[in-house]
């Protein structure tokens, strides 16, 4: 239904465009004056007046149709006294019967009635959908054609419309972000209605198992997120221990020592590292690095588990090297050449110049690069899901299994539970905390980078 | 010539395949101010930057010929560039203090060259360098403030103090006043006149008045060639070459 309506709309706007073009030419010929704008602008004007009403109809149907029909069907349903109904199951059953009459065998008469009601409503909706699209397009075109006079400034109006369209497009991203933030906040509030904030933030026990049946006492959920944050922190520290020195030294090499040619080849190569899908890093960590870490641990007498903070952190560190090296390289490069010349002119050698002049000057930008890399490391999911394990251990030993915020969110959302218990809702609370942390890191990093830029421009 | 400080002979410079200097030969005397003048792009800065091997920083730049400083060849693989540059200070077109305190700016050179053994000694060098650059009285109460907080003219004098803190024998100045206002320029010019007593100074300038005011010798460059060199008075009043004549009377450039 929605596909054919798109075809209908396409035909409509195409003919409205042709109509607008020929109509304005005709009108200006009749009046013997030249139109204020080129004919194409009048055609676009008619087209827009045709398109937007049709789109409004299209989207309101797409969004509301199913809901309204279901409400009507349910409100007219002949409930039998005393029977217990699950609305979701009931609706699914009605829909199944309506879409596939062979399912009707053995269903109760109320359901079959409701299904035929559902089908007839669908048909009515479909007919009125097409009619309203056609009517709206005609009305729009009619309104627009009233304006098709040579003295009308079609171009100005079109430019105004285009501005509205651009504003709308740019607000989509902003409203999506806001929507995500609000859904995080509201779902988290539902979670905190059942689990206290202080338990979540300060308790050290994370057993998000809840009784599945009523009266089942075997497991009582416990939602202390401290081990999860500790695990996240541990993996992040390991990752930064790998990425910070490697990334920074790479940046220094690229910016100060490498020839133009080397730099032009190496930098894009490094940036490829950032483009590898993280799940690929994940199984690299699990298949290659984790066994190595385990073997290494055993050789120095530490009992390492098959998945460990160290394995995940090391691979994650490799992943974020390009973030650090690329950003730091840019920052070091933007240190003015005059400072280099000043230092070398006094007779400092290259190492002294880098250590005492260039790095201090570039430090704010480098710190900014580190913070961005950290926020990337904290938000990273696939590597830790595969290689860090899922056990909420509160430990500082990188050879042990740990779990991170992102892993626990994945764990909470896997399975077919509804979002009505603390176990699944905990995903939102964890997500909220993660969001707040990375948001702050990003803001601080951007501020630092900005302040640094201001000083040299 | 006994008191010849820098002796250049047939210096050619190429940027890639483009030749920027053609067989420059020059004799620069000790404790004199030599001005290099000429229209933009004539190679005077390029020549200046050969003297302390600053052109090494430009990958595509090739220098051949001979430049002797105190009878020692410096256009050679074997030259110790670091010690050469500590002997030849440089002041750049745009003041370029490090983003450090005023004190640290001047202390930078003596520290990296290990010229001092104690804090007191370092302080002494910093103070005396600032005094020689005529800046001490203006900044003595705020030596810990960043060098970038000074005015343009003060920054340039800070850069001069930084250059003379390592006790060089030669100071190269690459249009040191082109970013400064007339008052700051006058102060720097006076300073150059004083510094001449202790240092050999080579200054690149766009301003012919400045060359006439501060220098004893003037060299006129045009299209990568050294057209004429001689006593400043003579160059500005009675040049031998017609091109020099045209340039100083403002017919081109």
XYZ file of C-alpha atoms in Angstrom:
710
model
C 0.000 0.000 0.000
C 2.683 2.469 0.924
C 4.762 1.620 -2.128
C 1.970 2.310 -4.607
C 1.134 5.528 -2.831
C 4.722 6.653 -3.369
C 4.314 5.965 -7.073
C 1.091 7.974 -6.984
C 2.850 10.892 -5.291
C 5.693 10.747 -7.806
C 3.286 10.896 -10.707
C 1.446 13.742 -8.974
C 4.473 15.944 -8.431
C 5.801 15.259 -11.915
C 2.578 16.371 -13.560
C 2.285 19.346 -11.193
C 5.740 20.459 -12.270
C 4.844 20.228 -15.966
C 1.539 21.938 -15.262
C 3.138 24.824 -13.351
C 5.700 25.400 -16.073
C 3.270 25.525 -18.965
C 0.696 27.477 -16.969
C 3.029 30.365 -16.115
C 4.255 30.564 -19.697
C 0.661 30.720 -20.862
C -0.285 33.332 -18.263
C 2.600 35.638 -19.044
C 1.956 35.316 -22.753
C -1.692 36.245 -22.143
C -0.712 39.337 -20.154
C 2.086 40.137 -22.534
C 4.594 40.635 -19.676
C 7.661 38.701 -18.691
C 7.329 36.738 -15.448
C 9.385 37.997 -12.474
C 11.172 34.665 -12.060
C 12.167 31.894 -14.442
C 9.347 29.442 -15.297
C 11.129 26.633 -13.421
C 10.619 28.423 -10.108
C 6.858 28.574 -10.653
C 6.919 24.911 -11.522
C 8.835 24.145 -8.311
C 6.339 26.224 -6.381
C 3.426 24.128 -7.622
C 5.448 20.977 -7.038
C 6.062 21.820 -3.399
C 2.456 22.672 -2.777
C 1.601 19.312 -4.247
C 4.262 17.306 -2.462
C 4.050 18.480 1.147
C 0.311 17.953 1.732
C 0.690 14.479 0.204
C 3.643 13.715 2.479
C 1.705 14.857 5.526
C -1.093 12.433 4.659
C 1.424 9.692 3.926
C 3.241 9.972 7.229
C 0.145 10.430 9.368
C -1.214 7.215 7.914
C 2.065 5.408 8.332
C 2.269 6.462 11.965
C -1.313 6.334 13.199
C -3.237 3.918 11.000
C -2.415 0.658 12.763
C -2.902 2.099 16.224
C -6.304 3.588 15.447
C -7.592 0.459 13.777
C -6.456 -1.683 16.692
C -8.131 0.601 19.185
C -11.409 0.422 17.301
C -11.217 -3.349 17.006
C -10.481 -3.799 20.700
C -13.154 -1.388 21.841
C -15.742 -3.266 19.769
C -14.527 -6.675 20.860
C -17.179 -8.837 22.508
C -15.383 -9.715 25.718
C -16.772 -12.759 27.466
C -17.499 -12.220 31.122
C -14.975 -13.769 33.440
C -12.345 -14.693 30.846
C -8.834 -13.270 31.176
C -7.372 -11.576 28.132
C -3.874 -10.484 27.250
C -4.374 -7.554 24.907
C -1.134 -8.019 22.996
C -1.745 -11.724 22.397
C -5.345 -11.081 21.461
C -4.360 -8.468 18.872
C -1.715 -10.734 17.418
C -4.282 -13.489 17.064
C -6.796 -11.166 15.389
C -4.180 -9.917 12.975
C -3.080 -13.435 12.099
C -6.613 -14.534 11.331
C -7.285 -11.386 9.316
C -4.149 -11.740 7.217
C -4.465 -15.463 6.723
C -8.019 -16.864 6.798
C -6.776 -20.430 7.067
C -5.823 -19.701 10.679
C -9.499 -19.172 11.462
C -10.082 -22.877 12.072
C -10.780 -23.588 15.682
C -10.788 -19.936 16.758
C -13.656 -18.606 18.765
C -16.394 -16.671 17.068
C -15.466 -13.390 18.763
C -12.014 -13.545 17.255
C -13.284 -14.356 13.794
C -15.736 -11.464 14.025
C -13.042 -9.133 15.206
C -10.771 -10.286 12.396
C -13.329 -9.489 9.739
C -13.921 -6.151 11.444
C -10.180 -5.555 11.317
C -10.003 -6.417 7.612
C -12.892 -4.153 6.682
C -11.406 -1.263 8.661
C -8.109 -1.834 6.840
C -9.899 -1.631 3.509
C -11.716 1.565 4.443
C -8.456 3.041 5.642
C -6.730 2.148 2.415
C -9.372 3.700 0.204
C -9.505 6.866 2.268
C -5.695 6.974 2.258
C -5.520 7.080 -1.540
C -8.427 9.493 -1.797
C -6.964 11.890 0.717
C -3.597 11.837 -1.009
C -5.214 12.689 -4.336
C -7.451 15.343 -2.779
C -4.613 16.957 -0.877
C -2.415 17.053 -3.979
C -5.210 18.577 -6.022
C -5.997 21.131 -3.328
C -2.331 22.067 -3.054
C -1.948 22.399 -6.792
C -5.160 24.409 -6.996
C -3.963 26.826 -4.305
C -0.574 27.186 -6.002
C -2.037 27.720 -9.447
C -3.965 30.729 -8.127
C -0.584 32.354 -7.605
C 0.834 31.632 -11.008
C 0.876 35.214 -12.202
C 3.850 36.896 -13.845
C 4.105 39.523 -11.069
C 4.475 36.844 -8.363
C 8.079 36.419 -7.130
C 8.218 32.651 -7.225
C 11.964 32.538 -6.677
C 11.814 34.369 -3.345
C 9.134 32.055 -2.061
C 10.996 28.971 -3.211
C 14.147 30.155 -1.453
C 12.174 30.623 1.743
C 10.760 27.101 1.434
C 14.209 25.695 0.818
C 15.412 27.391 3.975
C 12.579 25.715 5.911
C 13.529 22.367 4.440
C 17.174 22.850 5.469
C 16.165 23.859 8.983
C 13.949 20.797 9.211
C 16.769 18.496 8.088
C 19.257 19.888 10.566
C 16.763 19.672 13.392
C 16.194 15.964 12.753
C 19.577 15.068 14.244
C 19.090 17.384 17.194
C 15.623 16.072 17.987
C 16.813 12.500 17.638
C 19.516 13.189 20.203
C 17.014 14.827 22.510
C 14.662 11.893 22.036
C 17.386 9.426 22.944
C 18.356 11.419 26.004
C 14.776 11.667 27.220
C 14.043 7.999 26.648
C 17.223 7.179 28.585
C 16.161 9.453 31.410
C 12.571 8.222 31.633
C 13.440 4.535 31.445
C 16.166 5.100 34.023
C 13.609 6.720 36.300
C 11.509 3.567 36.006
C 14.578 1.560 36.963
C 15.373 3.780 39.921
C 11.799 3.428 41.124
C 12.611 -0.218 41.800
C 16.304 -0.007 42.662
C 17.612 2.818 44.793
C 20.184 5.170 43.311
C 22.571 4.627 46.188
C 22.451 0.851 45.693
C 23.123 1.303 41.987
C 26.014 3.703 42.427
C 27.719 2.390 45.545
C 26.903 -1.261 46.112
C 29.448 -3.759 44.882
C 27.191 -6.710 44.060
C 25.879 -7.058 40.534
C 23.478 -10.002 40.141
C 20.790 -8.732 37.848
C 18.728 -11.950 38.072
C 15.139 -11.537 38.991
C 12.547 -14.140 39.846
C 10.863 -15.252 36.668
C 7.749 -16.673 38.327
C 5.945 -15.168 41.230
C 6.979 -16.675 44.520
C 10.297 -17.891 43.158
C 12.826 -16.960 45.782
C 15.920 -18.597 44.369
C 17.367 -15.379 43.045
C 16.855 -11.910 44.279
C 18.286 -9.223 41.985
C 21.138 -7.050 43.167
C 22.158 -4.016 41.173
C 25.386 -2.531 42.476
C 27.164 -1.144 39.461
C 30.550 -0.519 41.098
C 32.206 -3.674 39.671
C 30.958 -2.745 36.223
C 32.386 0.754 36.401
C 35.596 -0.653 37.849
C 35.819 -3.104 34.960
C 35.196 -0.366 32.436
C 37.862 1.746 34.073
C 40.367 -1.118 34.145
C 39.913 -1.933 30.451
C 40.148 1.777 29.611
C 43.388 2.149 31.597
C 44.931 -0.851 29.846
C 43.841 0.541 26.489
C 45.319 3.959 27.239
C 48.578 2.400 28.459
C 48.891 0.889 24.988
C 47.491 3.723 22.919
C 48.891 6.816 24.658
C 52.622 6.162 24.190
C 52.267 4.449 20.814
C 49.888 7.070 19.465
C 51.839 10.035 20.749
C 55.205 8.760 19.567
C 53.699 7.930 16.193
C 52.365 11.462 15.990
C 55.764 12.920 16.856
C 57.431 10.788 14.215
C 54.881 11.725 11.587
C 54.854 15.425 12.375
C 58.539 16.066 13.041
C 60.690 13.373 11.506
C 58.880 11.723 8.600
C 59.343 13.150 5.132
C 56.301 14.462 3.322
C 56.100 11.278 1.280
C 56.190 8.940 4.254
C 53.648 11.044 6.063
C 51.276 11.009 3.129
C 51.320 7.209 2.996
C 51.470 6.355 6.694
C 48.737 8.639 7.954
C 45.945 7.223 5.785
C 47.191 3.707 6.567
C 46.877 4.435 10.275
C 43.438 5.833 9.771
C 42.404 2.546 8.186
C 42.876 1.065 11.670
C 40.030 3.272 12.816
C 37.840 1.959 10.029
C 38.118 -1.741 10.877
C 34.776 -2.954 12.266
C 35.131 -3.379 16.009
C 33.760 -6.911 15.920
C 36.779 -7.848 13.813
C 39.015 -6.445 16.544
C 36.862 -8.417 18.961
C 37.544 -11.822 17.506
C 41.158 -10.898 16.916
C 41.327 -10.205 20.646
C 39.528 -13.421 21.507
C 41.274 -15.773 19.072
C 44.809 -14.393 19.024
C 45.498 -12.096 21.940
C 43.552 -13.699 24.773
C 45.280 -17.111 24.511
C 48.617 -15.336 24.357
C 47.771 -13.359 27.484
C 46.703 -16.553 29.224
C 49.917 -18.310 28.269
C 51.967 -15.317 29.313
C 50.149 -15.146 32.636
C 50.842 -18.807 33.300
C 54.490 -18.444 32.408
C 54.917 -15.810 35.127
C 52.788 -17.761 37.546
C 49.526 -15.861 37.340
C 46.379 -17.799 36.723
C 44.836 -15.927 33.811
C 41.333 -16.574 32.601
C 40.673 -17.250 28.906
C 39.100 -13.851 28.502
C 40.676 -10.975 30.363
C 40.768 -7.226 30.824
C 44.312 -7.267 29.500
C 43.444 -8.928 26.178
C 40.462 -6.683 25.541
C 42.291 -3.559 26.700
C 45.353 -4.208 24.566
C 43.337 -4.697 21.407
C 41.171 -1.712 22.224
C 44.370 0.271 22.695
C 45.447 -0.652 19.169
C 42.048 0.390 17.923
C 42.269 3.892 19.399
C 45.874 4.536 18.337
C 44.734 6.331 15.185
C 42.499 8.653 17.214
C 45.450 9.763 19.288
C 48.075 9.760 16.562
C 45.979 11.499 13.968
C 44.663 14.242 16.244
C 48.023 14.782 17.958
C 49.743 14.906 14.598
C 47.369 17.664 13.513
C 47.969 19.545 16.741
C 51.758 19.227 16.563
C 51.651 20.313 12.964
C 49.705 23.422 13.852
C 52.420 24.553 16.271
C 53.808 27.490 14.308
C 56.957 26.823 12.332
C 58.379 30.037 13.792
C 58.672 28.376 17.221
C 60.663 25.518 15.696
C 62.930 27.989 13.930
C 63.363 30.023 17.093
C 64.450 26.987 19.053
C 66.689 25.565 16.334
C 68.100 29.044 15.694
C 69.408 29.180 19.241
C 71.201 25.928 18.609
C 68.802 23.465 20.188
C 68.762 20.068 18.536
C 65.629 18.402 17.299
C 64.922 16.358 20.426
C 65.302 19.389 22.702
C 63.057 21.408 20.441
C 60.335 18.764 20.513
C 60.617 18.125 24.238
C 60.885 21.701 25.454
C 59.033 23.775 22.896
C 56.720 21.797 20.666
C 55.165 19.346 23.106
C 54.471 22.008 25.759
C 52.903 24.192 23.108
C 50.823 21.314 21.774
C 49.969 19.857 25.179
C 46.381 21.123 25.445
C 45.544 19.672 22.068
C 47.204 16.386 22.938
C 45.231 16.182 26.166
C 42.104 16.805 24.135
C 43.031 13.946 21.821
C 43.557 11.661 24.822
C 40.182 12.533 26.291
C 38.423 11.843 23.014
C 40.227 8.501 22.816
C 39.177 7.684 26.386
C 35.552 8.419 25.674
C 35.812 6.199 22.620
C 37.332 3.435 24.732
C 34.616 3.651 27.359
C 31.858 3.495 24.789
C 33.397 0.627 22.837
C 31.306 -2.533 22.949
C 32.155 -5.399 20.636
C 35.754 -5.937 21.691
C 34.849 -6.230 25.346
C 31.766 -8.338 24.701
C 33.930 -10.898 22.946
C 37.193 -10.626 24.827
C 36.682 -9.280 28.341
C 34.084 -11.706 29.619
C 30.837 -11.008 31.419
C 31.676 -11.695 35.045
C 31.222 -8.632 37.256
C 34.479 -9.000 39.188
C 35.624 -6.159 41.357
C 39.331 -6.532 40.716
C 42.425 -4.612 39.772
C 44.086 -7.653 38.243
C 44.053 -7.274 34.457
C 44.473 -11.027 33.962
C 41.013 -11.653 35.329
C 37.629 -11.611 33.718
C 35.923 -8.267 34.022
C 32.843 -6.761 32.531
C 32.077 -3.286 31.295
C 29.071 -1.022 31.130
C 28.531 -1.690 27.448
C 28.779 -5.462 27.911
C 26.178 -5.406 30.673
C 23.838 -3.398 28.469
C 24.158 -6.050 25.778
C 23.580 -8.809 28.338
C 20.542 -7.038 29.732
C 18.962 -6.609 26.318
C 19.604 -10.130 25.014
C 16.670 -12.458 25.499
C 12.976 -11.931 25.059
C 12.051 -10.223 28.275
C 9.809 -7.207 28.214
C 10.944 -3.841 29.493
C 9.078 -4.133 32.735
C 11.636 -5.460 35.159
C 14.812 -4.068 36.714
C 17.042 -6.469 34.794
C 16.234 -5.037 31.383
C 15.673 -1.524 32.690
C 19.162 -1.549 34.174
C 20.389 -1.217 30.574
C 18.951 2.269 30.466
C 20.448 3.317 33.772
C 23.853 2.029 32.669
C 23.408 3.722 29.314
C 22.560 6.986 31.015
C 25.686 6.876 33.167
C 27.792 6.025 30.127
C 26.223 8.846 28.180
C 26.857 11.377 30.941
C 30.497 10.307 31.305
C 31.321 10.415 27.613
C 29.408 13.652 27.200
C 31.507 15.292 29.890
C 34.747 13.931 28.478
C 33.806 15.185 25.034
C 32.857 18.622 26.286
C 36.080 18.975 28.247
C 38.148 17.719 25.319
C 36.509 20.049 22.847
C 36.928 22.993 25.206
C 40.623 22.267 25.608
C 41.141 21.879 21.878
C 39.222 25.082 21.219
C 41.160 27.124 23.726
C 44.385 25.861 22.225
C 43.303 26.820 18.700
C 42.397 30.319 19.829
C 45.891 30.899 21.075
C 47.558 30.354 17.734
C 45.100 31.847 15.284
C 91.707 40.701 5.115
C 92.234 39.942 8.720
C 88.936 40.952 10.300
C 86.682 39.175 7.846
C 84.021 37.336 9.862
C 81.994 35.669 7.137
C 83.355 34.905 3.712
C 80.913 33.621 1.108
C 82.142 32.352 -2.214
C 79.954 31.292 -5.143
C 76.901 30.317 -3.143
C 74.136 28.740 -5.246
C 70.776 27.795 -3.755
C 68.135 25.658 -5.425
C 64.545 25.115 -4.310
C 63.847 21.881 -6.140
C 64.775 22.664 -9.733
C 64.382 26.397 -9.332
C 67.572 28.328 -8.687
C 67.113 31.039 -6.075
C 70.672 32.350 -5.629
C 73.343 32.652 -8.306
C 76.967 32.569 -7.229
C 76.814 34.928 -4.275
C 80.206 36.043 -2.978
C 80.443 38.372 -0.034
C 82.837 39.465 2.649
C 81.338 40.492 5.969
C 83.510 42.336 8.470
C 83.552 41.819 12.189
C 81.475 44.135 14.413
C 79.727 45.898 11.622
C 76.103 46.045 10.562
C 75.599 44.736 7.045
C 72.221 45.362 5.441
C 70.825 43.127 2.700
C 68.335 45.008 0.565
C 66.408 44.238 -2.588
C 62.909 43.670 -3.903
C 60.737 40.810 -2.611
C 61.837 37.375 -3.736
C 65.355 38.502 -4.606
C 66.957 35.914 -2.326
C 68.232 38.102 0.498
C 66.424 36.070 3.201
C 67.524 32.858 1.527
C 71.133 33.984 1.732
C 70.727 34.996 5.371
C 69.334 31.575 6.208
C 72.336 29.897 4.571
C 74.618 31.433 7.154
C 73.134 29.521 10.073
C 72.012 26.575 7.916
C 68.349 27.328 8.611
C 67.631 26.250 5.038
C 68.234 22.670 6.207
C 64.667 22.757 7.503
C 63.333 23.011 3.971
C 63.424 19.563 2.437
C 63.768 20.636 -1.175
C 66.414 23.291 -0.562
C 69.963 22.592 -1.789
C 72.925 24.840 -1.033
C 76.298 24.665 -2.775
C 79.396 26.858 -2.779
C 81.357 27.944 0.232
C 80.629 30.020 3.294
C 83.376 30.382 5.862
C 82.677 31.642 9.345
C 85.907 32.438 11.186
C 87.712 30.592 8.385
C 85.717 27.436 8.966
C 83.641 25.977 6.164
C 79.990 25.649 7.148
C 78.419 24.379 3.909
C 79.523 20.814 4.538
C 78.148 17.554 5.854
C 80.657 17.684 8.671
C 79.591 21.043 10.057
C 78.267 20.846 13.606
C 75.029 22.717 12.987
C 74.133 22.930 16.656
C 77.330 24.696 17.681
C 77.206 26.830 14.540
C 73.758 28.051 15.504
C 74.773 28.749 19.062
C 77.481 30.997 17.627
C 75.055 32.678 15.222
C 71.879 34.001 16.776
C 68.838 34.736 14.704
C 65.932 37.181 15.039
C 62.927 36.548 12.844
C 60.489 38.672 10.925
C 57.599 38.016 13.257
C 58.371 38.058 16.985
C 58.207 34.410 18.006
C 58.580 34.073 21.764
C 57.943 30.587 23.140
C 54.664 30.170 24.999
C 56.642 30.245 28.240
C 57.418 32.908 30.813
C 59.664 35.855 29.933
C 62.368 34.395 32.147
C 62.149 30.926 30.596
C 62.279 32.385 27.116
C 65.664 33.909 27.766
C 66.862 31.014 29.944
C 66.075 28.472 27.208
C 69.334 28.833 25.292
C 71.768 28.909 28.240
C 69.989 25.885 29.771
C 70.130 23.637 26.717
C 73.750 24.549 26.075
C 74.694 23.945 29.702
C 76.236 27.391 29.996
C 75.284 27.750 33.639
C 75.924 25.744 36.755
C 73.620 27.401 39.224
C 70.349 29.204 39.475
C 72.096 32.467 40.366
C 74.255 32.272 37.304
C 71.239 31.640 35.118
C 69.439 34.582 36.662
C 72.465 36.749 36.004
C 72.601 35.774 32.334
C 68.851 36.330 31.899
C 69.028 39.750 33.552
C 72.079 40.882 31.634
C 70.634 39.678 28.322
C 67.396 41.516 28.975
C 69.437 44.604 29.860
C 71.456 44.364 26.679
C 68.232 44.108 24.714
C 66.921 47.192 26.505
C 63.952 45.345 27.919
C 64.911 44.723 31.527
C 63.441 47.870 33.058
C 60.102 47.259 31.386
C 59.699 43.640 32.486
C 61.758 43.241 35.669
C 58.625 42.986 37.832
C 56.884 40.408 35.709
C 59.505 37.942 34.576
C 57.087 35.094 35.262
C 54.399 36.330 32.932
C 54.134 34.665 29.534
C 56.347 36.163 26.831
C 53.359 36.280 24.516
C 51.680 38.855 26.777
C 54.172 41.562 25.788
C 53.584 44.067 23.016
C 54.985 43.364 19.544
C 58.060 45.561 19.992
C 58.760 44.154 23.436
C 58.358 40.621 22.082
C 60.921 41.358 19.384
C 63.374 42.688 21.980
C 62.660 39.572 24.052
C 63.650 37.514 21.010
C 66.852 39.550 20.719
C 67.555 38.938 24.415
C 66.912 35.245 23.874
C 69.374 35.231 20.971
C 72.158 37.025 22.827
C 71.737 34.944 25.991
C 73.842 32.159 24.452
C 76.594 34.679 23.795
C 76.725 34.479 19.997
C 79.249 36.321 17.841
C 76.941 36.981 14.927
C 73.281 38.003 14.926
C 71.157 37.485 11.833
C 68.041 39.630 11.617
C 65.376 38.800 9.057
C 63.270 41.949 8.649
C 63.065 42.359 12.413
C 60.911 45.479 12.268
C 58.464 44.665 9.495
C 55.739 43.694 11.974
C 56.319 46.667 14.287
C 55.046 50.229 14.529
C 57.420 53.199 13.948
C 58.154 53.792 17.650
C 59.010 50.160 18.345
C 61.056 50.206 15.141
C 63.046 53.215 16.319
C 63.816 51.492 19.622
C 65.024 48.343 17.853
C 67.161 50.389 15.464
C 68.810 52.152 18.380
C 69.394 48.787 19.965
C 71.036 47.471 16.795
C 73.382 50.416 16.871
C 74.442 49.554 20.429
C 74.760 45.830 19.732
C 77.184 46.566 16.906
C 79.910 47.179 19.474
C 79.896 43.528 20.507
C 78.319 41.573 17.663
C 78.551 41.185 13.925
C 75.074 41.913 12.620
C 73.491 41.073 9.285
C 70.051 42.528 8.741
C 67.610 41.893 5.916
C 65.283 44.821 5.430
C 62.683 46.121 3.061
C 63.103 49.651 4.254
C 65.901 51.539 2.574
C 65.755 54.247 5.221
C 66.337 51.596 7.832
C 69.308 50.217 5.916
C 70.706 53.730 5.610
C 70.200 54.426 9.309
C 71.599 51.275 10.904
C 74.145 49.751 8.563
C 77.740 50.427 7.606
C 77.765 48.084 4.610
C 74.889 47.469 2.216
C 74.419 44.647 -0.279
C 71.843 44.952 -3.023
C 70.229 41.741 -4.286
C 68.180 41.434 -7.422
C 66.643 38.256 -8.896
C 68.974 36.014 -6.927
C 72.128 37.861 -7.780
C 74.256 40.148 -5.709
C 74.315 43.305 -7.801
C 76.370 45.627 -5.685
C 77.969 45.745 -2.296
C 79.743 48.566 -0.582
C 79.752 51.266 2.068
C 76.178 52.214 2.917
C 76.878 55.878 2.264
C 78.188 55.149 -1.168
C 75.378 52.790 -2.152
C 72.747 55.314 -1.213
C 74.415 58.385 -2.681
C 76.490 57.216 -5.591
C 75.923 53.575 -6.589
C 78.011 52.093 -9.377
C 75.258 49.980 -10.884
C 72.207 51.455 -12.615
C 69.931 48.747 -11.170
C 70.928 49.790 -7.684
C 70.310 53.361 -8.645
C 66.841 52.471 -9.965
C 65.950 50.513 -6.847
C 67.012 53.083 -4.260
C 65.331 55.878 -6.141
C 62.136 53.804 -6.159
C 61.857 53.080 -9.849
C 61.144 49.377 -9.173
C 60.804 46.990 -6.272
